[in-house]
PDB file of C-alpha atoms in Angstrom:
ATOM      1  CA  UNK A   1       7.789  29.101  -2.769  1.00 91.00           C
ATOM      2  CA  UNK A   2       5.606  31.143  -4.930  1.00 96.00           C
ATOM      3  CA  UNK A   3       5.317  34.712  -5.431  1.00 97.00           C
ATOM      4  CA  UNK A   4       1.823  36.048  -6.195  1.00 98.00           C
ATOM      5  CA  UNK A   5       2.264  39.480  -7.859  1.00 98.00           C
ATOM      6  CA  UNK A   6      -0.855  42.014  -8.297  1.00 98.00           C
ATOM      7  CA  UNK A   7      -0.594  44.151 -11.570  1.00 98.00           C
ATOM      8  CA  UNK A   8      -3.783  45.517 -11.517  1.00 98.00           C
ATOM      9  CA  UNK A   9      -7.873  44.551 -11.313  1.00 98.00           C
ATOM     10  CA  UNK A  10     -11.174  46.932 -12.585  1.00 97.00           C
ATOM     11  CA  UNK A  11     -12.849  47.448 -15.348  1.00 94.00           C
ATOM     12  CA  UNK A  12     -10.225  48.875 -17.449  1.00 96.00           C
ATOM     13  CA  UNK A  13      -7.756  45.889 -16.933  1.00 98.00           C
ATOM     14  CA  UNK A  14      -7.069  42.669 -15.005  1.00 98.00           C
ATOM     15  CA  UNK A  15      -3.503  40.961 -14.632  1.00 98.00           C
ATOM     16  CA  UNK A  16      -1.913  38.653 -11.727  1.00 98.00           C
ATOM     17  CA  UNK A  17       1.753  37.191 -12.025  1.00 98.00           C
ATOM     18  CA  UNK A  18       2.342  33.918 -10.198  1.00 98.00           C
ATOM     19  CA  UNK A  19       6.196  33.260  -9.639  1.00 97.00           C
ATOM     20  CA  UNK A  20       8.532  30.639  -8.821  1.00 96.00           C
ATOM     21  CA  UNK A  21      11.992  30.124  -9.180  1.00 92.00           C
ATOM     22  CA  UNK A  22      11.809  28.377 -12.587  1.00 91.00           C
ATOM     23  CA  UNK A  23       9.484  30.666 -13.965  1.00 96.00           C
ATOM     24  CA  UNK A  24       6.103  32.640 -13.886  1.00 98.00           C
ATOM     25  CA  UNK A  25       2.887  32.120 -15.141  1.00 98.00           C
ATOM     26  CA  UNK A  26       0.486  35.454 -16.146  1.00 98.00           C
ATOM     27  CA  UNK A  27      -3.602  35.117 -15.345  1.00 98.00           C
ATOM     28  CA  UNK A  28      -5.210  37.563 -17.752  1.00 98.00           C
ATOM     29  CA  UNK A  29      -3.944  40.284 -19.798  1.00 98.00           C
ATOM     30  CA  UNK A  30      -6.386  43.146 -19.794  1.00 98.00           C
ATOM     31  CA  UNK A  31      -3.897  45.618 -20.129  1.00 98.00           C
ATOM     32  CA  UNK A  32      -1.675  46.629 -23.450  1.00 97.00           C
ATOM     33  CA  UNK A  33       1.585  44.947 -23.690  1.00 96.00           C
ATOM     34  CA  UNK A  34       3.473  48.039 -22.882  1.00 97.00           C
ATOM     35  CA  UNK A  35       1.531  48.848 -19.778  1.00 98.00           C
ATOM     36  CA  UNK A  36       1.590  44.990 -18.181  1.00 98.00           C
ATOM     37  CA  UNK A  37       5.246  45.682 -18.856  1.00 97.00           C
ATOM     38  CA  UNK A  38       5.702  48.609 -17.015  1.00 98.00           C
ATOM     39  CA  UNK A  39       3.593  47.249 -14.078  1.00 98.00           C
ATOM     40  CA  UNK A  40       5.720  43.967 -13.714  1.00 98.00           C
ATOM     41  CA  UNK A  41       9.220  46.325 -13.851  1.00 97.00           C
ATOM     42  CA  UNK A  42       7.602  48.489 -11.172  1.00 97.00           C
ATOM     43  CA  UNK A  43       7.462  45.442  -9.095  1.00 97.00           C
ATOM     44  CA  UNK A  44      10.699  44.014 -10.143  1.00 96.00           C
ATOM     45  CA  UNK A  45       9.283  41.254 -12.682  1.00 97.00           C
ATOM     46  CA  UNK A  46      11.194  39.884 -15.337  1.00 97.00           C
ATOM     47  CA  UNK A  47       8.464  39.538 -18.374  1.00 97.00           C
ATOM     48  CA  UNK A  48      11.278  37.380 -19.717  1.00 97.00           C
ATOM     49  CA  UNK A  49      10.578  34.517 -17.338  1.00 97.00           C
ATOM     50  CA  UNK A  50       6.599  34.339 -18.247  1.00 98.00           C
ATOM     51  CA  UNK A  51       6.170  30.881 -19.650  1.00 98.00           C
ATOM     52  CA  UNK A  52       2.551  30.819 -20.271  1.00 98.00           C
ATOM     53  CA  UNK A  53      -0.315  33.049 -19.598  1.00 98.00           C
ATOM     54  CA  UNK A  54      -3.915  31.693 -18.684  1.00 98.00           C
ATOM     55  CA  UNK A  55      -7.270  33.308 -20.004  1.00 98.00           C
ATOM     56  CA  UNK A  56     -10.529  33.606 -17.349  1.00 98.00           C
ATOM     57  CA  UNK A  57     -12.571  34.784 -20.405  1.00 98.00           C
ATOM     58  CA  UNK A  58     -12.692  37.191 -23.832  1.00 98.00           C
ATOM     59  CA  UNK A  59     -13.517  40.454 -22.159  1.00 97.00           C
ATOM     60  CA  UNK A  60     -11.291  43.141 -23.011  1.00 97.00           C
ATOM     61  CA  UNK A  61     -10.673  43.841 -19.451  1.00 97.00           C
ATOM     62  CA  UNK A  62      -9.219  40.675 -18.979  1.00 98.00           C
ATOM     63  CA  UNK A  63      -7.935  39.792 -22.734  1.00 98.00           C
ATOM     64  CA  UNK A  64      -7.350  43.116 -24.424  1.00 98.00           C
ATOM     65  CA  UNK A  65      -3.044  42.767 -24.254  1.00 98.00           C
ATOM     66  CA  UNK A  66      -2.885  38.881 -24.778  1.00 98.00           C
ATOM     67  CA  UNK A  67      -2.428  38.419 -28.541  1.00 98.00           C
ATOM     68  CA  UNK A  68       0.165  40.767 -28.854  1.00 98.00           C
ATOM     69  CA  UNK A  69       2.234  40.404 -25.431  1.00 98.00           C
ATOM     70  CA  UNK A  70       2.054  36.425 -25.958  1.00 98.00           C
ATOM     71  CA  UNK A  71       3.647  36.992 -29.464  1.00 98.00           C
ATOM     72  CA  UNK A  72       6.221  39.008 -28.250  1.00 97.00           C
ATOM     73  CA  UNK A  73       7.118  36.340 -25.897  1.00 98.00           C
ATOM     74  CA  UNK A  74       6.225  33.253 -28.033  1.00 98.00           C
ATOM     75  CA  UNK A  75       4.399  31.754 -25.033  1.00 98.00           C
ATOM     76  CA  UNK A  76       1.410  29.945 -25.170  1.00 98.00           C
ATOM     77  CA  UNK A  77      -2.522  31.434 -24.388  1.00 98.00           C
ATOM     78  CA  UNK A  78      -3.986  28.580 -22.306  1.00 98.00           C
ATOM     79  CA  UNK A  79      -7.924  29.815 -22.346  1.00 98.00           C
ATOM     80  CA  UNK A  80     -11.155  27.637 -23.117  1.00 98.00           C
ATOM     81  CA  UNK A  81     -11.768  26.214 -26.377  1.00 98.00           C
ATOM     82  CA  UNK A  82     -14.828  28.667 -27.235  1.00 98.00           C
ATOM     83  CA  UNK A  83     -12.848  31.464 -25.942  1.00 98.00           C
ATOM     84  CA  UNK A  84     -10.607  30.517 -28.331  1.00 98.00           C
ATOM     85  CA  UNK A  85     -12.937  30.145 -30.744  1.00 98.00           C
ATOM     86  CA  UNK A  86     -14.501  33.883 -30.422  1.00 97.00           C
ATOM     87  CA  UNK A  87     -11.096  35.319 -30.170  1.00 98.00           C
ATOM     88  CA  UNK A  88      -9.714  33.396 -33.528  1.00 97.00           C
ATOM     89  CA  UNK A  89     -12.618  35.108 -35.364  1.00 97.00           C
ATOM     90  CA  UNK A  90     -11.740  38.029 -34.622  1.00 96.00           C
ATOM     91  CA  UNK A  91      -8.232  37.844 -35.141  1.00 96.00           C
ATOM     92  CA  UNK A  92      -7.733  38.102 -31.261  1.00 97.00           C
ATOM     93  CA  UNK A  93      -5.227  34.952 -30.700  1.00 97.00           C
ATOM     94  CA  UNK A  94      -1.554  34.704 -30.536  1.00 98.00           C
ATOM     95  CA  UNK A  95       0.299  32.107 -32.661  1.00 97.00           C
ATOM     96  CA  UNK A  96       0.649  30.186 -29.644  1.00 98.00           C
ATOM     97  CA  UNK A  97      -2.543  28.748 -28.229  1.00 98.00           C
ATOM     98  CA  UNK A  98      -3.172  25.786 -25.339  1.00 98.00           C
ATOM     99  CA  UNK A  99      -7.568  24.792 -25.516  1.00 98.00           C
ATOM    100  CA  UNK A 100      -8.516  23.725 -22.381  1.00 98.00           C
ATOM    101  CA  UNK A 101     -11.500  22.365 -20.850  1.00 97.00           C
ATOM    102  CA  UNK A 102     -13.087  23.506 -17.674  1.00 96.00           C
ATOM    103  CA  UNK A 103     -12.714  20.840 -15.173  1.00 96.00           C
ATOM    104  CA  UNK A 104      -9.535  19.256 -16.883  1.00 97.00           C
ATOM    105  CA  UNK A 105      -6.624  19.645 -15.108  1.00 98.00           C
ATOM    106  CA  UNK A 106      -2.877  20.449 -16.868  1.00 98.00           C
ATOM    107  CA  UNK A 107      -0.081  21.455 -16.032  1.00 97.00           C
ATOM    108  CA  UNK A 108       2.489  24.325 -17.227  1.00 97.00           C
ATOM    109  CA  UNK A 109       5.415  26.281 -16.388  1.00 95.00           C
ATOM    110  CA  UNK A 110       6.073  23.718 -13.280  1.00 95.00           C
ATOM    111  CA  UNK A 111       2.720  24.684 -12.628  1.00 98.00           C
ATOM    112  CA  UNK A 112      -0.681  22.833 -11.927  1.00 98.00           C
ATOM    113  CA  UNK A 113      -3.594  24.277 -13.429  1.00 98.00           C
ATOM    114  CA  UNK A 114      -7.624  23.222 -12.651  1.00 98.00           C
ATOM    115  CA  UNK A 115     -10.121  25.782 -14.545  1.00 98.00           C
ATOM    116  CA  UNK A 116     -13.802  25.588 -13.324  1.00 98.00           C
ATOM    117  CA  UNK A 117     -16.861  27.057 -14.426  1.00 98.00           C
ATOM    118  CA  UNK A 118     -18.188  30.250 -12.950  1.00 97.00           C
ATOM    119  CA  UNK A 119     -21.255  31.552 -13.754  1.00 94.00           C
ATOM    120  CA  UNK A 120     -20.661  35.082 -15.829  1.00 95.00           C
ATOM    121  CA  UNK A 121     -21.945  36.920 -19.388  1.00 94.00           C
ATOM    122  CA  UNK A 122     -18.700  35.664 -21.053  1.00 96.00           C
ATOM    123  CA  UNK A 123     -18.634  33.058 -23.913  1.00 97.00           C
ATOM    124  CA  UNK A 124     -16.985  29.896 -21.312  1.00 97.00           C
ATOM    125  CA  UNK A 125     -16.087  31.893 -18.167  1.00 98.00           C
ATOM    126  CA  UNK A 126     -13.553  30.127 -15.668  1.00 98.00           C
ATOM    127  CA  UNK A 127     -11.843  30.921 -12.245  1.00 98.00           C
ATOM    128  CA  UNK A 128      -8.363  29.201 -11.671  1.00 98.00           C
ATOM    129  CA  UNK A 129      -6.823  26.794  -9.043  1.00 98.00           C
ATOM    130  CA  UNK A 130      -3.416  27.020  -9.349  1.00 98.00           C
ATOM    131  CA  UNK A 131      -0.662  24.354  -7.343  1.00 98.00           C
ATOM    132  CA  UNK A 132       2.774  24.465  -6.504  1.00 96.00           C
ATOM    133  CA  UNK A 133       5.079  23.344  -4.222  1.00 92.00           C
ATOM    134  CA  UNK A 134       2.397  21.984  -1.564  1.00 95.00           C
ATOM    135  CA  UNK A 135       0.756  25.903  -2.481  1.00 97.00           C
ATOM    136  CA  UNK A 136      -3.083  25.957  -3.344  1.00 98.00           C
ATOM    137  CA  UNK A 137      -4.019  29.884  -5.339  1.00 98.00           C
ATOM    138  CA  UNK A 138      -7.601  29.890  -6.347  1.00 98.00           C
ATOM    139  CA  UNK A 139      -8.835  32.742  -8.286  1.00 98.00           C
ATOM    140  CA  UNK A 140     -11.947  34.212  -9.302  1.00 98.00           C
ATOM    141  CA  UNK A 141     -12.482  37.782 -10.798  1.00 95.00           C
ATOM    142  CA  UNK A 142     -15.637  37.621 -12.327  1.00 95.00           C
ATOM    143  CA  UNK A 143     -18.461  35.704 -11.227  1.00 96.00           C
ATOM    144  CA  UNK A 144     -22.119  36.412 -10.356  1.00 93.00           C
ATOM    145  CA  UNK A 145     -22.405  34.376  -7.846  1.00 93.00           C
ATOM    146  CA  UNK A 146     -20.815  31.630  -5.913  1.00 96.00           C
ATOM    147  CA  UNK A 147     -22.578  28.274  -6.420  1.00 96.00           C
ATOM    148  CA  UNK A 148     -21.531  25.308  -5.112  1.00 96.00           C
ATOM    149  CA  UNK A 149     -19.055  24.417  -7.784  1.00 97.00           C
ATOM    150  CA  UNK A 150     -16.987  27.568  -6.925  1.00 97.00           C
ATOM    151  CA  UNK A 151     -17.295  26.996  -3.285  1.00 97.00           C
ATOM    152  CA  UNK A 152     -15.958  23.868  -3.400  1.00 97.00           C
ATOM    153  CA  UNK A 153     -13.004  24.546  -5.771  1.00 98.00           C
ATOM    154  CA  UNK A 154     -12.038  27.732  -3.866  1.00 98.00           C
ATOM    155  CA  UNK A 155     -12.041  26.242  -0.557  1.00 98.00           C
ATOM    156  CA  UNK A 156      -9.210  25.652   1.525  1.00 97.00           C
ATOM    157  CA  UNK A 157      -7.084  27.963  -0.542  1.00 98.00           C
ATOM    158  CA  UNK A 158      -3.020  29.312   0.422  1.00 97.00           C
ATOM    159  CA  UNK A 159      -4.072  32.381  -1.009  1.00 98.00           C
ATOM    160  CA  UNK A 160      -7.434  33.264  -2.304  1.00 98.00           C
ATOM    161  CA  UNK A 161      -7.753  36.259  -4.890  1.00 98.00           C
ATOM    162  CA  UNK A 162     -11.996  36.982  -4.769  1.00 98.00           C
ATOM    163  CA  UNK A 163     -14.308  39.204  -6.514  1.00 98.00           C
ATOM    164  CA  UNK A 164     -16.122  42.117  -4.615  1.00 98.00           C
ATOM    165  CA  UNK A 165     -17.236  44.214  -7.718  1.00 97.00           C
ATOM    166  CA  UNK A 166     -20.162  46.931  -6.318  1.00 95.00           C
ATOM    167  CA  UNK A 167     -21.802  47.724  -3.180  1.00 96.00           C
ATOM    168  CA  UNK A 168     -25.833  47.013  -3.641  1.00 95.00           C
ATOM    169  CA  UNK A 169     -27.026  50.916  -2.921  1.00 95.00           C
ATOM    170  CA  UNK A 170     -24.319  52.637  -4.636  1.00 96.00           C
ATOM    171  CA  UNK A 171     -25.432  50.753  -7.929  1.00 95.00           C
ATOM    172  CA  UNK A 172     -28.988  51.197  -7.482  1.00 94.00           C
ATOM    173  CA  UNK A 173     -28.335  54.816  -6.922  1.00 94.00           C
ATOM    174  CA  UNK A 174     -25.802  55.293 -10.050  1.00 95.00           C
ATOM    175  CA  UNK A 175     -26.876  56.565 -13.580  1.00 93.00           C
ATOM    176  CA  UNK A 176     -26.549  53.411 -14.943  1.00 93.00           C
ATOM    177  CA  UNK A 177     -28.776  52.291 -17.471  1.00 94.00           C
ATOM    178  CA  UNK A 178     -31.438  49.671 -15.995  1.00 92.00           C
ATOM    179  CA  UNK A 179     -30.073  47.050 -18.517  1.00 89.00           C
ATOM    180  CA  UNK A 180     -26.391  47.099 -17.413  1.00 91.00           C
ATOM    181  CA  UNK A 181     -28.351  47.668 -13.768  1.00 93.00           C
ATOM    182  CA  UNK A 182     -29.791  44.153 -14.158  1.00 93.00           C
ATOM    183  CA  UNK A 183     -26.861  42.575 -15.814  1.00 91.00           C
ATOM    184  CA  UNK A 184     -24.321  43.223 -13.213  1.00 93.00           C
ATOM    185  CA  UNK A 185     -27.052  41.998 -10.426  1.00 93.00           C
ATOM    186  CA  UNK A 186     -27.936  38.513 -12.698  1.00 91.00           C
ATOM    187  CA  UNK A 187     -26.820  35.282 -11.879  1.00 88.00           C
ATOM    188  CA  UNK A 188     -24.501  35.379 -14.699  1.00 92.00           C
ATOM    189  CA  UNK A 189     -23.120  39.181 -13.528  1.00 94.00           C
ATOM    190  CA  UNK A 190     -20.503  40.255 -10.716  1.00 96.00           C
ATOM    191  CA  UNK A 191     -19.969  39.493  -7.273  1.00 97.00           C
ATOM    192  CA  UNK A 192     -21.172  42.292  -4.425  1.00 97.00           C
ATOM    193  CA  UNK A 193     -19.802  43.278  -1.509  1.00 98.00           C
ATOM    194  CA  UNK A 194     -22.358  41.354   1.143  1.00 97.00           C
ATOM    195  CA  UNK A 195     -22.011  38.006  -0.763  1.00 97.00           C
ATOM    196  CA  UNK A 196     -18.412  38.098  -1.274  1.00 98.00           C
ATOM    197  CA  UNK A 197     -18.222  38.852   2.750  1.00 97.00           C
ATOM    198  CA  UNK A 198     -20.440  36.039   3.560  1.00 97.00           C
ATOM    199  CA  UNK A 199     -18.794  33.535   1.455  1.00 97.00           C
ATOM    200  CA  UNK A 200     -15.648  34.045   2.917  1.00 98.00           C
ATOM    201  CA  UNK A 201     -17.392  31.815   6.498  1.00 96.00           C
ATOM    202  CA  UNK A 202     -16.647  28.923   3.996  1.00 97.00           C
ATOM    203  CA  UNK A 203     -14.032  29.447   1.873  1.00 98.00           C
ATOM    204  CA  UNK A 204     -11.442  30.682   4.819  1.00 98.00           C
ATOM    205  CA  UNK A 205      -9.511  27.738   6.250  1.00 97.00           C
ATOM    206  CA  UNK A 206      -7.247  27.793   9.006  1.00 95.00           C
ATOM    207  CA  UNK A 207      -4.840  27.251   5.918  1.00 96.00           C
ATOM    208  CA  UNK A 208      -5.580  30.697   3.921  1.00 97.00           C
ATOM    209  CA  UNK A 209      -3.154  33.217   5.021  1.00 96.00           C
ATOM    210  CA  UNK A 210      -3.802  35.625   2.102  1.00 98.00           C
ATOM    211  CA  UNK A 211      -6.976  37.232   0.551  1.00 98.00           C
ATOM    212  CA  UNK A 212      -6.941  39.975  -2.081  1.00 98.00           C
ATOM    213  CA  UNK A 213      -9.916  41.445  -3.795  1.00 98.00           C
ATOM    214  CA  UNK A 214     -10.268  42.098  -7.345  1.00 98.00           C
ATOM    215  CA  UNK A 215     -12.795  44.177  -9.670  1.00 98.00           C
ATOM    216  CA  UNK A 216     -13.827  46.811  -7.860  1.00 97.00           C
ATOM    217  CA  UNK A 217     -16.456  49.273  -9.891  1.00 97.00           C
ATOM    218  CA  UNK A 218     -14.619  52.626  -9.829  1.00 94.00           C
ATOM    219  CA  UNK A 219     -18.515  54.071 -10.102  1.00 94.00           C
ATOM    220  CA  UNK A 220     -20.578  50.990  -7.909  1.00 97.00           C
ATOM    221  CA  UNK A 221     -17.871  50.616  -4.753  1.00 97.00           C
ATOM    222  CA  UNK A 222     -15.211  52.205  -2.950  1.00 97.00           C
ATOM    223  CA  UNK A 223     -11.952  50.862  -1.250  1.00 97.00           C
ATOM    224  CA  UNK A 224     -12.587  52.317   1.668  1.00 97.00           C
ATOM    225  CA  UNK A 225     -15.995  50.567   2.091  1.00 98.00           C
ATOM    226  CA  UNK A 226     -14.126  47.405   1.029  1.00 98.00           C
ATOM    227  CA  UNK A 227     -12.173  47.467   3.531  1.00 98.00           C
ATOM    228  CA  UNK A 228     -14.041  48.483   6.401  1.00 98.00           C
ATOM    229  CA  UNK A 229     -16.505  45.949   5.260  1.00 98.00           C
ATOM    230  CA  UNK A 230     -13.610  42.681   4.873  1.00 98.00           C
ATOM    231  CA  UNK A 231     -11.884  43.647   8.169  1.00 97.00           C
ATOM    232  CA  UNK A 232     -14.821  43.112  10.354  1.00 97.00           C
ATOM    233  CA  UNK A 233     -15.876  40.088   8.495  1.00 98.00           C
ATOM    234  CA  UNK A 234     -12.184  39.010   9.233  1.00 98.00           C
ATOM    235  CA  UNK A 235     -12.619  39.916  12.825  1.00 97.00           C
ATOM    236  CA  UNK A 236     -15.863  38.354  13.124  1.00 97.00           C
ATOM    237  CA  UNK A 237     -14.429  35.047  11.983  1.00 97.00           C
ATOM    238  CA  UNK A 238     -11.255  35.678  14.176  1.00 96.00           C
ATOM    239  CA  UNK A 239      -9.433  35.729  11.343  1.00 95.00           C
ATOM    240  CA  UNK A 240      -7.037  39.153  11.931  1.00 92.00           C
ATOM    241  CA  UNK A 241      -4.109  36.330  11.130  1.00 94.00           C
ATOM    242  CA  UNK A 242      -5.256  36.928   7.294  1.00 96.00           C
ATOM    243  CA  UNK A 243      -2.876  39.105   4.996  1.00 95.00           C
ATOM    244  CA  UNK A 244      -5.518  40.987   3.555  1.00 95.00           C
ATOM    245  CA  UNK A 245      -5.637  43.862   0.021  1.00 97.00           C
ATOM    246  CA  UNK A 246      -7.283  45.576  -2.498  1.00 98.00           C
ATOM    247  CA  UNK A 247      -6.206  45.235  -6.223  1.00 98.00           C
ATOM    248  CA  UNK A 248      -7.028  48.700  -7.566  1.00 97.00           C
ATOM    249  CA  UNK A 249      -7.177  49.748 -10.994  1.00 97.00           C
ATOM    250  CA  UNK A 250      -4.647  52.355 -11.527  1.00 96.00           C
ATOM    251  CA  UNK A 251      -1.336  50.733 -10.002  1.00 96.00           C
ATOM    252  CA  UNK A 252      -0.186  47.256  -9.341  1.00 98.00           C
ATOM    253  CA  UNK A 253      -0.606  46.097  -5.142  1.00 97.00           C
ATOM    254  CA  UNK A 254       2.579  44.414  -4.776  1.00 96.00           C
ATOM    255  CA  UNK A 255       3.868  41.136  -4.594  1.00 97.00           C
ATOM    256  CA  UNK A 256       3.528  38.186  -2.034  1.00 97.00           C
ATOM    257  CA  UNK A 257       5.326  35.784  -1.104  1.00 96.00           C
ATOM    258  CA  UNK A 258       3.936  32.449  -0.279  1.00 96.00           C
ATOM    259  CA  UNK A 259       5.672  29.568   1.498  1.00 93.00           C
ATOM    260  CA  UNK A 260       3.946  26.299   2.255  1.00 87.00           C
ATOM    261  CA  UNK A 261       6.488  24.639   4.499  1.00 84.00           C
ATOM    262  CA  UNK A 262       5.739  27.129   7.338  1.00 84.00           C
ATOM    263  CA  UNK A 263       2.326  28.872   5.732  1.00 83.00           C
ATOM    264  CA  UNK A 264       4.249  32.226   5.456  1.00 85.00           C
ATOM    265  CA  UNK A 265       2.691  35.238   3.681  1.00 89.00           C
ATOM    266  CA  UNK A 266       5.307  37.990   3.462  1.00 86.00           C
ATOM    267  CA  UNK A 267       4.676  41.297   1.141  1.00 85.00           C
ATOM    268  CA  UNK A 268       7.663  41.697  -0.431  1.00 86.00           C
ATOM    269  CA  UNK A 269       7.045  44.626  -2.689  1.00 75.00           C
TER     270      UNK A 269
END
């Protein structure tokens, strides 16, 4: 059993908890110390039982609480090695600090970790695969596109936890500057709405029971186009059997619990 808990996702701060009975493992820390702390005690977390957290990349959004929560904790910062690198300049890292590379499995906590390269402005980007107890958890937050690489490692996922960062119009229409316009449309940007929704035809199998959404733009997107959008693309690919959410910015989702020997989803906060 594994409990995937949702602390938060935007551009102001990214967290997810993955639990099991031994302990937990924390995948980004983009909020302060104090406020990941409140989030996982509104859920009923223990911060006590993280034993590691993982890094998708040095954006503050994703990294900003990681030095000093991982201190307080004395846990390792598993993250790429020129992540690393760019955080240890600027004084960024915690004492404790696992280098990875993408496309070399490890394991930690009782859990098995895969990184993979996505395709984003960061330094050495990755999205997660995380196994467990017969449990698959892929995760990608911030990517600007899904190439074949991230197809393939995201397929076939337990739960899947998916970028769908603006909505095409909306962003053309905002007062964004033309630069961060073109940026956030790039191969190397975020994820829309439509190609999130389309990729799901592949990466759905009759094994995913749960699929949450991450990074919304607060300015570019809105839930409630999210979700009308997701639920008929579920119901187009008769997939209503799907536990389906949001991960908004300003308070955590909940938590969910996964079970492999009957492929149970349950929300259980």
């Amino acid at each position: 059993m594994v409990c995937l808990s949702a602390l938060g996702s935007g551009s102001r701060g990214n967290a997810l908890v993955l639990s099991a009975p031994e302990g937990a493992l924390i995948v980004d820390i983009g909020f302060s110390r104090r406020e990941v702390r409140s989030r996982m005690e509104q859920l009923g977390l223990d911060p006590g039982r993280v034993r590691a957290a993982l890094l998708t990349h040095e954006h503050d959004d994703h990294s900003r609480g990681c030095r000093v929560f991982c201190d307080d904790l004395d846990i390792p910062l598993c993250t790429a090695s020129p992540t690393a690198e760019y955080l240890r300049r600027r004084g960024k890292l915690p004492g404790r600090v696992l280098e990875f590379e993408p496309g070399c499995e490890f394991q930690i906590g009782g859990f098995e970790v895969e990184p993979f390269a996505v395709q984003h402005d960061a330094v050495a980007p990755v999205g997660f695969v995380i196994r467990r107890d017969g449990l698959k958890i892929g995760i990608a937050t911030d990517l600007g596109n899904v190439n074949m690489l991230a197809m393939q490692r995201l397929t076939d996922c337990d739960a899947l936890v998916l970028e769908s960062n603006y909505d095409f119009q909306m962003l053309r229409d905002s007062d964004r500057q033309l630069y961060l316009k073109r940026r956030i449309l790039g191969r190397h940007g975020h994820l829309d709405n439509v190609a999130a929704c389309e990729a799901l035809g592949t990466l759905l199998t009759e094994r995913t029971r749960l699929l949450l959404l991450a990074h919304l733009s607060s300015e570019c997107n809105s839930v409630e186009l999210v979700r009308r959008l997701f639920e008929a693309r579920l119901a187009e690919l008769g997939r209503t059997d799907v536990e389906f959410g949001i991960i908004e910015q300003d308070h955590p989702l909940g938590s969910f619990e996964l079970r492999a020997e009957d492929g149970s989803v349950r929300k259980v906060c």
